[in-house]
């Protein structure tokens, strides 16, 4: 999106995607030797993998990349990406990069380039953060512009064969903004509180364009797909009318505003998989997390799912405020008795704490967190002091032993996952891969692997 916006503004743009590179530093060095760049923007999507069991800190990986860039180029450096919206100052200080985009990249980046080209001061531009002589400053993003729905021409910028052969989907966003107030979440910080909706007709046109380019697996990457409900429904109706052949999915759905009408519309619109982020099936935890729904809505959602054929991935987050042994048992009991064998469940344990969230305040009040806010860049996790993390891990493993369709953090960081995706592609499996969890785990166990 950002590269295409810069190209549209008249700049010559090269995009270096390090996703499938075994030796990113060598590839980067070769690119820098080949071309002299005026500006180099880095997309920093993830700070870490938010996995308490096997944490990985990606900002650490950024440092040698930046060292290489600085060795071979004197280009101006600009950081951007979802993680910059969460902790811009900390990331800029950790990397010593003086400029970052903290607004919609496709709007702010071309404006920033214009300033740089003209050698004009850029520090006051809306949506830009600066770190000059150790002084940090961040400007509010430009006043809410409508969300452009025309997605980029991915084939122009990326090796789409490599993505498709890993069973990746093509991401499409239908809105920005989040009205939920979950205590741990950063979505409102990244996207804002107010909804900025894309026109459903325009989203459908984008999808039709992707289909004609040969990309038929589309994933809606909205923070919560079914909120606002009417927008999701209107989009489904436009999709139904278009009679497109794409396979759609969204694994970011809430049990709030989740009913038969919506699910029927999603089935008719071409959805092949959904994810329900319920986090827990116990009231004290749902209240502690401020999810905006209670266990009765989680149970009601399970009944809706059972009345439809759409495969569903259930997403749980254990260890939040209010969690006790009792609530963990309630959630696992719900999962064991309500999740159909053809569906799947993912349990993550421990919650990544971010500065400025209500969870940070809760953790400090409970004495679980003592580090200052500016030291929360390297991953830190919250687990309710009323229950031991190891006990939860053991309970989830026990449940996974009898339910082959259940996964935990180890499944996501499983080193053979890319290989399994590629094998799945060869076997002509279609995304989402989680639909095959019970078969994959059985095969891996039969050859003696811990899965
Ligand atoms: C959808 C989503 C997913 C989907 C992705 C599906 C898909 N097919 O793409 C799934 C569920 C698979 C997923 C997985 C993960 N996710 Co996720 N995901 C999101 C979510 C909700 C939206 C991301 C998105 O696509 N946005 C739409 C695009 C257009 O926006 P964008 O990437 O932010 O880019 C804009 C700007 O940032 C900027 N920009 C971007 N790059 C650049 C570069 C430059 C130079 C400039 C100037 C600007 C710029 O401009 C862009 C256009 O406006 C975000 C939260 C959020 N609300 O943003 C979390 C989020 C990005 N994910 C996160 C994480 C941690 C993960 C996982 C590591 C979780 C895990 N353990 O598996 C994995 C990593 C996957 C990977 N390969 O990177 C975290 C990252 C924070 C952190 N702690 O690191 C986030 C912020 C959520 C959170 N708070 O925890 N994710």
Coordinates of C-alpha atoms and ligand atoms in Angstrom, one line a residue:
X1 CA 0.0 0.0 0.0
X2 CA 2.8 2.4 1.0
X3 CA 5.0 1.5 -2.0
X4 CA 2.2 1.9 -4.4
X5 CA 1.1 5.3 -2.9
X6 CA 4.7 6.5 -3.3
X7 CA 5.0 5.3 -6.9
X8 CA 1.6 7.0 -7.7
X9 CA 3.1 10.2 -6.3
X10 CA 5.8 10.0 -9.0
X11 CA 8.7 8.4 -7.1
X12 CA 10.8 5.5 -8.3
X13 CA 10.2 2.7 -5.8
X14 CA 11.8 -0.6 -5.1
X15 CA 10.3 -3.0 -2.6
X16 CA 12.6 -5.5 -0.9
X17 CA 10.5 -8.2 0.7
X18 CA 12.7 -10.3 3.2
X19 CA 9.9 -12.7 4.1
X20 CA 11.3 -15.8 2.4
X21 CA 15.0 -14.9 2.5
X22 CA 17.3 -17.3 4.4
X23 CA 20.0 -14.6 4.5
X24 CA 18.3 -11.2 4.7
X25 CA 21.6 -9.3 5.4
X26 CA 23.2 -10.6 2.2
X27 CA 20.2 -9.8 0.1
X28 CA 19.9 -6.4 1.6
X29 CA 23.6 -5.7 1.1
X30 CA 23.2 -6.7 -2.6
X31 CA 20.2 -4.4 -3.1
X32 CA 22.1 -1.5 -1.5
X33 CA 25.2 -2.1 -3.7
X34 CA 23.0 -2.3 -6.8
X35 CA 21.0 1.0 -6.3
X36 CA 21.6 4.3 -4.6
X37 CA 18.4 5.2 -2.6
X38 CA 17.4 8.6 -1.4
X39 CA 15.0 7.3 1.2
X40 CA 14.6 3.9 2.8
X41 CA 11.4 3.0 4.6
X42 CA 11.2 0.0 6.8
X43 CA 7.9 -1.7 7.6
X44 CA 8.1 -3.0 11.2
X45 CA 5.0 -5.1 11.6
X46 CA 5.7 -7.0 14.7
X47 CA 7.6 -6.1 17.9
X48 CA 7.5 -9.7 19.0
X49 CA 5.5 -12.9 18.6
X50 CA 3.4 -12.4 21.7
X51 CA 4.2 -16.0 22.8
X52 CA 5.0 -16.3 26.5
X53 CA 6.2 -19.9 26.0
X54 CA 8.7 -19.1 23.3
X55 CA 9.1 -15.3 23.0
X56 CA 10.8 -13.8 20.0
X57 CA 11.8 -10.2 20.0
X58 CA 11.9 -8.9 16.4
X59 CA 13.2 -5.4 17.2
X60 CA 16.4 -7.1 18.0
X61 CA 16.5 -8.5 14.4
X62 CA 16.1 -5.0 13.1
X63 CA 19.4 -3.7 14.4
X64 CA 21.7 -5.7 12.1
X65 CA 19.5 -4.7 9.1
X66 CA 19.8 -1.1 10.0
X67 CA 23.6 -1.5 10.6
X68 CA 23.9 -2.9 7.0
X69 CA 21.8 -0.1 5.6
X70 CA 23.9 2.5 7.3
X71 CA 27.1 0.9 6.1
X72 CA 26.1 0.9 2.5
X73 CA 23.8 3.9 2.2
X74 CA 23.3 7.4 3.4
X75 CA 19.6 7.4 2.6
X76 CA 17.1 9.0 5.0
X77 CA 15.6 6.3 7.1
X78 CA 11.9 6.1 7.9
X79 CA 10.1 3.6 10.1
X80 CA 6.5 2.5 9.7
X81 CA 4.1 -0.4 10.4
X82 CA 1.6 -1.5 13.0
X83 CA 4.3 -1.8 15.7
X84 CA 5.3 1.9 15.3
X85 CA 1.7 2.9 16.1
X86 CA 2.1 1.0 19.5
X87 CA 5.4 2.1 20.8
X88 CA 6.9 4.7 18.4
X89 CA 9.3 6.4 20.8
X90 CA 10.7 3.2 22.3
X91 CA 11.3 1.7 18.8
X92 CA 12.9 4.9 17.5
X93 CA 15.2 5.1 20.5
X94 CA 16.1 1.4 20.2
X95 CA 17.0 1.7 16.6
X96 CA 18.2 5.3 16.6
X97 CA 16.0 6.2 13.6
X98 CA 14.9 9.9 13.7
X99 CA 11.7 9.6 11.6
X100 CA 8.7 7.4 11.8
X101 CA 5.2 7.4 10.3
X102 CA 2.5 7.0 12.9
X103 CA -0.6 7.5 10.7
X104 CA -1.9 5.8 7.6
X105 CA 1.2 5.1 5.6
X106 CA -0.4 5.5 2.2
X107 CA -1.4 9.1 3.1
X108 CA 1.5 10.3 5.2
X109 CA 4.5 8.7 3.4
X110 CA 4.0 10.5 0.1
X111 CA 3.6 13.9 1.9
X112 CA 6.8 13.1 3.9
X113 CA 8.6 12.3 0.7
X114 CA 7.5 15.6 -0.8
X115 CA 9.0 17.4 2.1
X116 CA 12.3 15.5 1.9
X117 CA 12.6 16.0 -1.9
X118 CA 12.2 19.8 -1.3
X119 CA 14.5 19.7 1.6
X120 CA 11.8 21.3 3.8
X121 CA 11.3 20.6 7.5
X122 CA 9.1 17.5 8.0
X123 CA 8.9 17.4 11.8
X124 CA 5.6 19.2 12.0
X125 CA 3.8 17.0 9.4
X126 CA 0.6 15.3 10.8
X127 CA 1.2 11.6 11.3
X128 CA 4.9 11.9 11.7
X129 CA 7.1 11.2 14.8
X130 CA 10.6 12.6 15.1
X131 CA 13.5 12.0 17.4
X132 CA 15.9 14.9 17.1
X133 CA 18.9 15.4 19.5
X134 CA 17.2 12.9 21.9
X135 CA 13.9 14.9 21.9
X136 CA 10.8 12.9 20.8
X137 CA 7.8 14.5 19.2
X138 CA 4.7 12.8 17.6
X139 CA 2.1 14.7 15.6
X140 CA -1.5 13.5 15.5
X141 CA -2.5 11.7 12.3
X142 CA -4.1 13.7 9.5
X143 CA -7.8 14.3 10.2
X144 CA -9.9 11.2 9.4
X145 CA -9.9 10.6 5.7
X146 CA -12.1 7.9 4.2
X147 CA -10.4 4.5 4.0
X148 CA -9.4 3.9 0.4
X149 CA -10.6 0.4 -0.4
X150 CA -8.6 -0.2 -3.6
X151 CA -5.9 -2.6 -2.3
X152 CA -2.5 -2.6 -4.0
X153 CA -1.5 -4.6 -7.0
X154 CA 0.3 -7.2 -5.0
X155 CA 1.8 -8.9 -8.0
X156 CA 3.7 -5.7 -8.9
X157 CA 5.5 -5.7 -5.5
X158 CA 5.7 -9.1 -4.1
X159 CA 6.6 -12.7 -5.1
X160 CA 3.0 -13.9 -4.9
X161 CA 4.0 -17.4 -6.0
X162 CA 6.0 -17.7 -2.8
X163 CA 3.1 -16.4 -0.7
X164 CA 0.5 -18.7 -2.4
X165 CA 2.8 -21.7 -2.0
X166 CA 2.7 -21.2 1.8
X167 CA -1.1 -21.1 1.7
X168 CA -1.1 -17.4 2.4
X169 CA -4.2 -15.3 1.8
X170 CA -4.6 -11.9 0.2
X171 CA -5.4 -9.4 2.9
X172 CA -8.3 -6.9 2.4
X173 CA -9.4 -4.3 5.0
X174 CA -13.0 -3.1 5.0
X175 CA -12.7 -0.5 7.7
X176 CA -10.5 1.1 10.4
X177 CA -11.3 1.8 14.0
X178 CA -12.4 -0.2 17.0
X179 CA -15.1 0.6 19.5
X180 CA -14.3 -2.3 21.9
X181 CA -12.4 -1.5 25.1
X182 CA -10.5 -4.8 25.8
X183 CA -8.0 -4.0 28.6
X184 CA -5.0 -5.4 26.8
X185 CA -5.5 -4.3 23.3
X186 CA -3.7 -1.7 21.1
X187 CA -6.1 -1.7 18.2
X188 CA -7.6 1.7 19.2
X189 CA -4.1 3.1 19.4
X190 CA -3.2 1.8 15.9
X191 CA -6.5 2.4 14.1
X192 CA -8.3 5.0 16.2
X193 CA -11.7 4.7 18.0
X194 CA -14.0 6.0 15.3
X195 CA -15.0 3.7 12.4
X196 CA -13.8 4.7 9.0
X197 CA -15.7 2.4 6.7
X198 CA -14.9 1.5 3.1
X199 CA -17.7 1.4 0.6
X200 CA -18.9 -2.3 0.3
X201 CA -19.2 -2.0 -3.5
X202 CA -15.6 -0.8 -3.7
X203 CA -14.4 -3.7 -1.5
X204 CA -16.1 -6.1 -3.9
X205 CA -14.4 -4.4 -6.9
X206 CA -11.0 -4.9 -5.2
X207 CA -11.8 -8.6 -4.6
X208 CA -12.9 -9.1 -8.2
X209 CA -9.6 -7.5 -9.3
X210 CA -7.6 -9.9 -7.2
X211 CA -9.6 -12.8 -8.6
X212 CA -8.8 -11.8 -12.1
X213 CA -5.1 -11.6 -11.1
X214 CA -5.3 -15.2 -10.0
X215 CA -5.6 -14.7 -6.2
X216 CA -8.7 -16.4 -5.0
X217 CA -8.1 -16.8 -1.3
X218 CA -9.0 -13.5 0.4
X219 CA -8.8 -12.7 4.1
X220 CA -10.5 -9.8 5.8
X221 CA -8.0 -8.3 8.2
X222 CA -10.4 -5.9 10.0
X223 CA -9.7 -5.8 13.7
X224 CA -13.3 -7.2 14.3
X225 CA -15.0 -8.2 11.1
X226 CA -18.6 -8.2 12.4
X227 CA -18.5 -4.7 14.0
X228 CA -20.3 -2.7 13.0
X229 CA -22.8 -5.4 12.2
X230 CA -24.6 -3.5 9.5
X231 CA -21.4 -2.9 7.6
X232 CA -20.5 -6.6 7.6
X233 CA -24.0 -7.5 6.5
X234 CA -24.0 -4.9 3.7
X235 CA -20.6 -6.2 2.5
X236 CA -21.9 -9.8 2.5
X237 CA -24.9 -8.7 0.4
X238 CA -22.7 -7.0 -2.1
X239 CA -20.5 -10.1 -2.3
X240 CA -23.5 -12.3 -2.9
X241 CA -24.8 -10.1 -5.7
X242 CA -21.4 -10.1 -7.4
X243 CA -21.4 -13.9 -7.7
X244 CA -17.6 -14.0 -7.3
X245 CA -15.7 -17.3 -7.1
X246 CA -13.3 -16.3 -4.3
X247 CA -12.8 -18.2 -1.0
X248 CA -13.2 -15.7 1.9
X249 CA -12.2 -15.9 5.5
X250 CA -11.9 -13.7 8.6
X251 CA -10.5 -14.9 11.8
X252 CA -11.3 -11.7 13.8
X253 CA -14.9 -12.1 14.8
X254 CA -16.6 -11.2 18.1
X255 CA -19.5 -13.1 19.6
X256 CA -21.3 -9.7 20.0
X257 CA -23.7 -9.2 17.0
X258 CA -23.0 -12.8 15.9
X259 CA -26.2 -14.4 14.7
X260 CA -27.8 -16.8 12.2
X261 CA -28.6 -14.0 9.8
X262 CA -25.0 -12.9 9.6
X263 CA -23.6 -16.4 9.3
X264 CA -26.1 -17.4 6.6
X265 CA -25.1 -14.2 4.7
X266 CA -21.4 -15.1 5.2
X267 CA -21.9 -18.6 3.9
X268 CA -23.7 -17.3 0.8
X269 CA -21.1 -14.7 0.3
X270 CA -18.4 -17.3 -0.1
X271 CA -16.8 -17.6 3.3
X272 CA -14.9 -20.8 3.9
X273 CA -13.7 -20.2 7.5
X274 CA -14.2 -17.8 10.4
X275 CA -12.4 -17.2 13.7
X276 CA -14.3 -16.3 16.9
X277 CA -12.1 -14.5 19.4
X278 CA -13.9 -15.3 22.6
X279 CA -10.8 -15.4 24.9
X280 CA -12.7 -17.1 27.7
X281 CA -16.0 -18.8 28.7
X282 CA -16.0 -17.6 32.3
X283 CA -17.7 -14.3 33.4
X284 CA -15.0 -13.1 35.9
X285 CA -12.3 -13.2 33.1
X286 CA -14.5 -11.7 30.4
X287 CA -15.4 -8.9 32.8
X288 CA -11.7 -8.6 33.8
X289 CA -10.7 -8.3 30.2
X290 CA -13.7 -5.9 29.5
X291 CA -14.6 -7.9 26.4
X292 CA -18.1 -6.3 26.2
X293 CA -19.8 -9.7 26.4
X294 CA -20.3 -12.5 28.9
X295 CA -20.2 -16.3 28.9
X296 CA -23.9 -16.5 27.9
X297 CA -22.9 -14.7 24.6
X298 CA -20.1 -17.2 24.1
X299 CA -22.5 -20.1 24.6
X300 CA -25.0 -18.5 22.3
X301 CA -22.3 -18.1 19.6
X302 CA -21.5 -21.8 19.9
X303 CA -25.2 -22.6 19.2
X304 CA -25.2 -20.4 16.1
X305 CA -22.0 -22.1 14.8
X306 CA -23.5 -25.5 15.3
X307 CA -26.5 -24.5 13.1
X308 CA -24.2 -23.7 10.2
X309 CA -21.6 -25.5 8.1
X310 CA -19.0 -22.8 8.2
X311 CA -15.7 -24.1 9.8
X312 CA -14.8 -22.1 12.9
X313 CA -11.5 -21.4 14.7
X314 CA -12.1 -20.6 18.4
X315 CA -9.5 -18.3 19.9
X316 CA -8.9 -18.3 23.7
X317 CA -6.6 -16.2 25.9
X318 CA -5.9 -17.7 29.3
X319 CA -4.4 -16.0 32.3
X320 CA -6.1 -12.6 32.2
X321 CA -7.3 -10.5 35.1
X322 CA -9.9 -12.5 37.1
X323 CA -8.5 -15.9 35.9
X324 CA -8.4 -18.7 38.6
X325 CA -8.1 -22.5 38.4
X326 CA -11.9 -22.5 38.4
X327 CA -12.3 -20.2 35.4
X328 CA -9.6 -22.1 33.4
X329 CA -11.6 -25.3 34.0
X330 CA -14.8 -23.6 32.9
X331 CA -13.2 -22.4 29.7
X332 CA -11.7 -25.8 28.9
X333 CA -14.9 -27.5 29.7
X334 CA -16.7 -25.1 27.3
X335 CA -14.2 -25.9 24.6
X336 CA -14.3 -29.6 25.1
X337 CA -18.1 -29.8 25.0
X338 CA -19.0 -27.2 22.4
X339 CA -16.4 -27.2 19.8
X340 CA -17.2 -29.5 16.9
X341 CA -14.4 -32.0 15.9
X342 CA -14.2 -30.4 12.4
X343 CA -13.5 -27.0 14.0
X344 CA -10.4 -26.0 15.8
X345 CA -9.4 -24.1 19.0
X346 CA -6.3 -22.1 19.7
X347 CA -5.2 -21.4 23.3
X348 CA -2.7 -18.7 24.1
X349 CA -1.5 -18.3 27.7
X350 CA -0.3 -15.1 29.2
X351 CA -1.1 -11.6 27.8
X352 CA 1.4 -9.3 26.2
X353 CA 1.4 -6.1 28.2
X354 CA 1.6 -2.8 26.4
X355 CA 2.2 0.7 27.8
X356 CA -0.9 2.9 28.1
X357 CA -3.3 0.0 28.3
X358 CA -5.6 -0.6 31.2
X359 CA -3.9 -4.0 31.6
X360 CA -0.7 -2.0 32.5
X361 CA -2.5 -0.2 35.3
X362 CA -4.1 -3.5 36.5
X363 CA -0.7 -5.2 36.5
X364 CA 0.9 -2.3 38.5
X365 CA -1.9 -2.3 41.0
X366 CA -1.6 -6.0 41.5
X367 CA 2.2 -5.7 41.9
X368 CA 2.8 -7.9 38.8
X369 CA 4.6 -5.1 36.9
X370 CA 7.3 -2.9 38.2
X371 CA 9.3 -1.8 35.1
X372 CA 8.6 1.7 33.9
X373 CA 6.3 2.2 30.9
X374 CA 9.2 3.1 28.5
X375 CA 10.9 -0.3 29.3
X376 CA 8.0 -2.4 27.9
X377 CA 9.3 -2.9 24.4
X378 CA 10.9 -6.3 25.0
X379 CA 8.0 -8.7 25.6
X380 CA 6.4 -8.8 29.0
X381 CA 3.4 -11.0 29.9
X382 CA 0.6 -10.7 32.4
X383 CA -0.7 -13.8 34.2
X384 CA -3.4 -13.5 36.9
X385 CA -1.7 -13.8 40.3
X386 CA -4.6 -16.1 41.3
X387 CA -3.3 -18.9 39.1
X388 CA 0.1 -20.4 38.1
X389 CA 1.1 -20.2 34.4
X390 CA 2.6 -23.7 34.5
X391 CA -0.7 -25.1 35.9
X392 CA -2.6 -23.5 32.9
X393 CA 0.0 -24.8 30.4
X394 CA -0.4 -28.3 31.9
X395 CA -4.2 -28.2 31.8
X396 CA -4.2 -27.0 28.1
X397 CA -1.8 -29.8 27.2
X398 CA -4.0 -32.4 28.9
X399 CA -7.0 -31.1 26.9
X400 CA -5.0 -31.2 23.7
X401 CA -4.1 -34.8 24.3
X402 CA -7.8 -35.8 24.0
X403 CA -8.7 -33.2 21.4
X404 CA -6.6 -33.3 18.3
X405 CA -8.3 -30.2 17.0
X406 CA -6.9 -28.0 19.8
X407 CA -3.7 -26.0 19.5
X408 CA -1.5 -23.9 21.8
X409 CA 1.4 -21.4 21.3
X410 CA 3.8 -24.3 20.5
X411 CA 1.7 -25.1 17.4
X412 CA 2.2 -21.5 16.1
X413 CA 6.0 -21.5 16.7
X414 CA 6.3 -25.1 15.5
X415 CA 9.4 -24.9 13.3
X416 CA 8.0 -27.2 10.6
X417 CA 4.9 -25.0 10.1
X418 CA 6.2 -23.4 6.8
X419 CA 7.1 -26.9 5.5
X420 CA 3.6 -28.2 6.4
X421 CA 2.0 -25.2 4.6
X422 CA 4.1 -25.9 1.5
X423 CA 3.2 -29.6 1.6
X424 CA -0.4 -28.7 2.0
X425 CA -0.2 -26.5 -1.1
X426 CA 1.4 -29.4 -3.0
X427 CA -1.4 -31.7 -1.9
X428 CA -3.8 -29.0 -3.2
X429 CA -5.2 -28.2 0.2
X430 CA -6.9 -24.7 0.4
X431 CA -6.5 -22.2 3.2
X432 CA -7.2 -21.9 6.0
X433 CA -4.8 -24.6 7.2
X434 CA -6.3 -24.7 10.7
X435 CA -9.2 -26.7 9.3
X436 CA -6.8 -29.6 9.0
X437 CA -5.4 -29.3 12.6
X438 CA -6.8 -32.7 13.8
X439 CA -5.3 -34.5 10.8
X440 CA -1.9 -32.7 10.9
X441 CA -1.5 -33.3 14.6
X442 CA -2.4 -37.0 14.2
X443 CA 0.1 -37.5 11.4
X444 CA 2.9 -35.7 13.3
X445 CA 2.2 -37.7 16.5
X446 CA 2.2 -41.0 14.5
X447 CA 5.8 -40.2 13.4
X448 CA 6.8 -39.5 17.0
X449 CA 6.7 -35.7 17.0
X450 CA 5.4 -33.6 19.9
X451 CA 2.5 -31.9 18.3
Ligands
LIG1 C1 -5.1 -9.1 10.7 C2 -4.0 -9.3 11.7 C3 -3.4 -10.6 11.7 C4 -3.7 -11.7 10.8 C5 -3.0 -11.5 9.4 C6 -3.8 -12.1 8.2 C7 -3.2 -11.7 6.9 N1 -3.5 -12.5 5.9 O1 -2.5 -10.8 6.7 C8 -3.2 -12.9 11.5 C9 -4.2 -13.4 12.5 C10 -2.7 -14.1 10.7 C11 -2.1 -12.3 12.3 C12 -1.0 -12.9 12.8 C13 0.0 -12.3 13.6 N2 -0.1 -11.2 14.2 CO1 -1.4 -9.8 13.8 N3 -2.6 -8.4 13.4 C14 -3.5 -8.3 12.5 C15 -4.2 -6.9 12.6 C16 -5.5 -7.0 13.3 C17 -4.3 -6.1 11.3 C18 -3.0 -6.1 10.5 C19 -3.3 -5.6 9.1 O2 -3.3 -6.3 8.1 N4 -3.6 -4.3 8.9 C20 -3.8 -3.6 7.7 C21 -2.6 -3.0 7.1 C22 -2.9 -2.2 5.8 O3 -2.1 -2.1 8.0 P1 -0.6 -2.0 8.6 O4 0.1 -3.3 8.3 O5 -0.6 -1.5 9.9 O6 0.1 -0.9 7.6 C23 -0.3 0.4 7.6 C24 0.6 1.3 8.5 O7 1.2 0.5 9.6 C25 1.7 1.9 7.7 N5 2.9 1.1 7.3 C26 3.1 -0.2 7.3 N6 4.3 -0.4 6.8 C27 4.9 0.7 6.6 C28 6.2 1.0 6.1 C29 6.6 2.4 6.0 C30 7.9 2.7 5.5 C31 5.7 3.4 6.3 C32 6.1 4.8 6.1 C33 4.4 3.1 6.7 C34 4.0 1.8 6.9 O8 0.9 2.1 6.5 C35 0.1 1.0 6.2 C36 -1.2 1.5 5.5 O9 -1.9 2.4 6.2 C37 -3.1 -6.1 13.6 C38 -3.6 -5.1 14.5 C39 -4.0 -3.8 13.8 N7 -5.2 -3.3 14.2 O10 -3.3 -3.3 13.0 C40 -2.4 -7.3 14.3 C41 -1.0 -7.2 14.7 C42 -0.2 -6.5 13.7 N8 -0.5 -8.6 14.9 C43 0.3 -8.8 15.8 C44 1.0 -10.0 16.1 C45 1.9 -10.0 17.3 C46 0.8 -11.1 15.2 C47 1.5 -12.5 15.3 C48 3.0 -12.4 15.7 C49 0.8 -13.3 16.4 C50 1.3 -14.8 16.5 N9 1.9 -15.1 17.6 O11 1.1 -15.5 15.6 C51 1.3 -13.0 13.9 C52 2.4 -12.6 12.9 C53 2.0 -12.9 11.5 C54 3.1 -12.4 10.6 N10 3.5 -13.2 9.6 O12 3.6 -11.3 10.7 C55 0.5 -7.5 16.7 C56 1.9 -6.8 16.5 C57 2.4 -6.1 17.8 C58 3.5 -6.9 18.4 N11 3.4 -7.2 19.7 O13 4.4 -7.3 17.8 C59 -0.7 -6.6 16.2 C60 -0.4 -5.1 16.2 C61 -1.8 -6.9 17.2 C62 -1.5 -6.7 18.6 N12 -1.6 -5.6 19.2 O14 -1.1 -7.7 19.3 N13 -2.3 -11.0 12.5

